Amino acid sequence: MRHKNSVLHDLLKHVPWGEFDRLVSEHRADKHVRRLSTKSQFVALLYGQLSGATSLREIVGGLESHAARLYHVGGRTVSR
């Protein structure tokens, strides 16, 4: 069976990650982060927007159901 990327993966390919990382460093956005990095938070919020999630619980549940694929888009599962 042939591999096919998700819509989220295709969309994230257009994000200028070098610029994103530079801005995170410049503004020290990850300075006091314990678990969820700025990049993972961005991926989670973008997933929530694209999936039409109406609550944090829906985003968490959706990301957990796609946990095996999150590695490929640079994200990780989140907890409430």
Short mmCIF file of N, CA and C in Angstrom, two decimals:
data_model
loop_
_atom_site.label_atom_id
_atom_site.label_comp_id
_atom_site.label_asym_id
_atom_site.label_seq_id
_atom_site.Cartn_x
_atom_site.Cartn_y
_atom_site.Cartn_z
N MET A 1 0.83 -1.17 0.00
CA MET A 1 0.00 0.00 0.00
C MET A 1 0.89 1.25 0.00
N ARG A 2 0.54 2.19 -0.82
CA ARG A 2 1.32 3.41 -0.95
C ARG A 2 1.03 4.39 0.19
N HIS A 3 2.08 5.06 0.66
CA HIS A 3 1.93 6.04 1.74
C HIS A 3 1.37 7.34 1.18
N LYS A 4 0.46 7.96 1.92
CA LYS A 4 -0.10 9.24 1.52
C LYS A 4 -0.07 10.17 2.71
N ASN A 5 0.48 11.37 2.51
CA ASN A 5 0.57 12.35 3.59
C ASN A 5 -0.81 12.91 3.92
N SER A 6 -0.97 13.33 5.17
CA SER A 6 -2.22 13.94 5.59
C SER A 6 -2.28 15.39 5.13
N VAL A 7 -3.46 15.97 5.19
CA VAL A 7 -3.62 17.38 4.83
C VAL A 7 -2.81 18.25 5.80
N LEU A 8 -2.81 17.88 7.08
CA LEU A 8 -2.04 18.63 8.06
C LEU A 8 -0.56 18.61 7.71
N HIS A 9 -0.04 17.46 7.33
CA HIS A 9 1.36 17.34 6.94
C HIS A 9 1.66 18.21 5.72
N ASP A 10 0.78 18.17 4.74
CA ASP A 10 0.98 18.98 3.54
C ASP A 10 0.96 20.47 3.86
N LEU A 11 0.09 20.88 4.76
CA LEU A 11 0.01 22.28 5.15
C LEU A 11 1.24 22.71 5.94
N LEU A 12 1.72 21.85 6.83
CA LEU A 12 2.89 22.18 7.64
C LEU A 12 4.17 22.26 6.82
N LYS A 13 4.19 21.66 5.64
CA LYS A 13 5.36 21.76 4.78
C LYS A 13 5.56 23.19 4.29
N HIS A 14 4.52 24.00 4.32
CA HIS A 14 4.61 25.38 3.83
C HIS A 14 5.01 26.37 4.93
N VAL A 15 5.12 25.91 6.16
CA VAL A 15 5.52 26.79 7.26
C VAL A 15 7.04 26.95 7.21
N PRO A 16 7.52 28.20 7.22
CA PRO A 16 8.98 28.41 7.23
C PRO A 16 9.56 28.12 8.61
N TRP A 17 9.93 26.85 8.86
CA TRP A 17 10.34 26.42 10.19
C TRP A 17 11.61 27.11 10.67
N GLY A 18 12.50 27.47 9.75
CA GLY A 18 13.71 28.20 10.14
C GLY A 18 13.36 29.55 10.74
N GLU A 19 12.45 30.25 10.11
CA GLU A 19 11.97 31.53 10.62
C GLU A 19 11.20 31.34 11.93
N PHE A 20 10.40 30.30 12.00
CA PHE A 20 9.64 29.99 13.22
C PHE A 20 10.60 29.75 14.39
N ASP A 21 11.64 28.94 14.16
CA ASP A 21 12.62 28.65 15.21
C ASP A 21 13.40 29.90 15.61
N ARG A 22 13.70 30.76 14.63
CA ARG A 22 14.41 31.99 14.93
C ARG A 22 13.58 32.89 15.83
N LEU A 23 12.28 33.01 15.52
CA LEU A 23 11.40 33.84 16.33
C LEU A 23 11.21 33.27 17.73
N VAL A 24 11.11 31.95 17.84
CA VAL A 24 10.99 31.32 19.16
C VAL A 24 12.23 31.62 19.99
N SER A 25 13.40 31.53 19.37
CA SER A 25 14.65 31.84 20.08
C SER A 25 14.74 33.31 20.43
N GLU A 26 14.38 34.17 19.49
CA GLU A 26 14.46 35.62 19.70
C GLU A 26 13.59 36.07 20.85
N HIS A 27 12.39 35.52 20.95
CA HIS A 27 11.46 35.91 21.98
C HIS A 27 11.49 35.00 23.22
N ARG A 28 12.41 34.02 23.19
CA ARG A 28 12.59 33.06 24.28
C ARG A 28 11.26 32.42 24.69
N ALA A 29 10.49 32.02 23.70
CA ALA A 29 9.17 31.45 23.94
C ALA A 29 9.24 30.08 24.62
N ASP A 30 10.32 29.35 24.44
CA ASP A 30 10.46 28.02 25.04
C ASP A 30 11.30 28.04 26.32
N LYS A 31 11.53 29.21 26.88
CA LYS A 31 12.44 29.33 28.03
C LYS A 31 11.96 28.52 29.24
N HIS A 32 10.71 28.65 29.60
CA HIS A 32 10.20 27.96 30.79
C HIS A 32 9.24 26.82 30.45
N VAL A 33 9.37 26.28 29.26
CA VAL A 33 8.49 25.20 28.83
C VAL A 33 8.88 23.91 29.54
N ARG A 34 7.87 23.21 30.06
CA ARG A 34 8.13 21.94 30.73
C ARG A 34 7.84 20.76 29.80
N ARG A 35 6.69 20.79 29.13
CA ARG A 35 6.30 19.62 28.33
C ARG A 35 5.99 19.95 26.88
N LEU A 36 5.21 20.98 26.64
CA LEU A 36 4.71 21.25 25.29
C LEU A 36 5.48 22.41 24.67
N SER A 37 6.33 22.10 23.70
CA SER A 37 7.12 23.15 23.06
C SER A 37 6.22 24.05 22.22
N THR A 38 6.76 25.17 21.82
CA THR A 38 6.01 26.11 21.00
C THR A 38 5.60 25.48 19.68
N LYS A 39 6.49 24.69 19.09
CA LYS A 39 6.17 24.03 17.82
C LYS A 39 5.04 23.02 18.00
N SER A 40 5.09 22.23 19.06
CA SER A 40 4.03 21.25 19.31
C SER A 40 2.70 21.94 19.60
N GLN A 41 2.76 23.06 20.29
CA GLN A 41 1.54 23.81 20.57
C GLN A 41 0.95 24.38 19.29
N PHE A 42 1.81 24.87 18.40
CA PHE A 42 1.35 25.39 17.11
C PHE A 42 0.68 24.29 16.30
N VAL A 43 1.30 23.12 16.26
CA VAL A 43 0.74 21.99 15.51
C VAL A 43 -0.62 21.58 16.11
N ALA A 44 -0.71 21.55 17.43
CA ALA A 44 -1.96 21.17 18.10
C ALA A 44 -3.07 22.18 17.81
N LEU A 45 -2.76 23.46 17.87
CA LEU A 45 -3.77 24.48 17.61
C LEU A 45 -4.18 24.51 16.14
N LEU A 46 -3.23 24.27 15.25
CA LEU A 46 -3.57 24.19 13.83
C LEU A 46 -4.46 22.98 13.56
N TYR A 47 -4.15 21.85 14.20
CA TYR A 47 -5.00 20.67 14.07
C TYR A 47 -6.41 20.97 14.57
N GLY A 48 -6.51 21.65 15.71
CA GLY A 48 -7.81 22.00 16.25
C GLY A 48 -8.60 22.89 15.32
N GLN A 49 -7.93 23.84 14.70
CA GLN A 49 -8.59 24.74 13.76
C GLN A 49 -9.08 23.98 12.52
N LEU A 50 -8.22 23.14 11.97
CA LEU A 50 -8.58 22.41 10.75
C LEU A 50 -9.65 21.35 11.00
N SER A 51 -9.65 20.78 12.19
CA SER A 51 -10.63 19.73 12.49
C SER A 51 -11.96 20.30 12.95
N GLY A 52 -12.00 21.60 13.22
CA GLY A 52 -13.24 22.21 13.68
C GLY A 52 -13.55 21.87 15.12
N ALA A 53 -12.52 21.59 15.91
CA ALA A 53 -12.71 21.25 17.31
C ALA A 53 -13.30 22.43 18.07
N THR A 54 -14.23 22.15 18.96
CA THR A 54 -14.86 23.21 19.73
C THR A 54 -14.39 23.25 21.17
N SER A 55 -13.51 22.31 21.54
CA SER A 55 -13.00 22.30 22.91
C SER A 55 -11.61 21.71 22.94
N LEU A 56 -10.92 21.97 24.03
CA LEU A 56 -9.59 21.40 24.22
C LEU A 56 -9.66 19.88 24.29
N ARG A 57 -10.73 19.36 24.88
CA ARG A 57 -10.91 17.91 24.98
C ARG A 57 -10.95 17.27 23.59
N GLU A 58 -11.61 17.93 22.63
CA GLU A 58 -11.66 17.40 21.26
C GLU A 58 -10.29 17.40 20.61
N ILE A 59 -9.51 18.45 20.86
CA ILE A 59 -8.15 18.51 20.30
C ILE A 59 -7.30 17.40 20.88
N VAL A 60 -7.36 17.22 22.20
CA VAL A 60 -6.58 16.18 22.87
C VAL A 60 -6.97 14.80 22.33
N GLY A 61 -8.26 14.54 22.24
CA GLY A 61 -8.73 13.24 21.74
C GLY A 61 -8.33 13.00 20.29
N GLY A 62 -8.43 14.03 19.48
CA GLY A 62 -8.04 13.90 18.07
C GLY A 62 -6.56 13.65 17.90
N LEU A 63 -5.75 14.37 18.66
CA LEU A 63 -4.30 14.17 18.57
C LEU A 63 -3.89 12.80 19.10
N GLU A 64 -4.58 12.33 20.13
CA GLU A 64 -4.27 10.98 20.65
C GLU A 64 -4.61 9.91 19.63
N SER A 65 -5.67 10.13 18.86
CA SER A 65 -6.04 9.13 17.86
C SER A 65 -5.05 9.10 16.69
N HIS A 66 -4.28 10.17 16.53
CA HIS A 66 -3.28 10.24 15.46
C HIS A 66 -1.86 10.26 16.01
N ALA A 67 -1.67 9.72 17.20
CA ALA A 67 -0.38 9.79 17.89
C ALA A 67 0.77 9.20 17.06
N ALA A 68 0.53 8.14 16.35
CA ALA A 68 1.59 7.51 15.57
C ALA A 68 2.05 8.40 14.41
N ARG A 69 1.17 9.26 13.92
CA ARG A 69 1.51 10.12 12.79
C ARG A 69 2.06 11.48 13.20
N LEU A 70 1.92 11.85 14.46
CA LEU A 70 2.36 13.16 14.91
C LEU A 70 3.87 13.33 14.82
N TYR A 71 4.59 12.25 14.98
CA TYR A 71 6.05 12.32 14.89
C TYR A 71 6.48 12.88 13.54
N HIS A 72 5.79 12.50 12.49
CA HIS A 72 6.16 12.89 11.15
C HIS A 72 5.89 14.36 10.86
N VAL A 73 5.00 14.99 11.61
CA VAL A 73 4.71 16.40 11.39
C VAL A 73 5.38 17.29 12.44
N GLY A 74 6.14 16.69 13.34
CA GLY A 74 6.86 17.46 14.35
C GLY A 74 6.05 17.79 15.58
N GLY A 75 4.97 17.08 15.80
CA GLY A 75 4.14 17.32 16.97
C GLY A 75 4.18 16.18 17.95
N ARG A 76 3.42 16.32 19.00
CA ARG A 76 3.29 15.24 19.98
C ARG A 76 1.92 15.36 20.64
N THR A 77 1.53 14.30 21.33
CA THR A 77 0.23 14.34 21.99
C THR A 77 0.28 15.36 23.13
N VAL A 78 -0.86 15.88 23.46
CA VAL A 78 -0.95 16.88 24.53
C VAL A 78 -1.89 16.37 25.60
N SER A 79 -1.78 16.94 26.76
CA SER A 79 -2.72 16.59 27.82
C SER A 79 -3.40 17.87 28.30
N ARG A 80 -4.60 17.69 28.81
CA ARG A 80 -5.34 18.86 29.27
C ARG A 80 -4.65 19.42 30.43
#
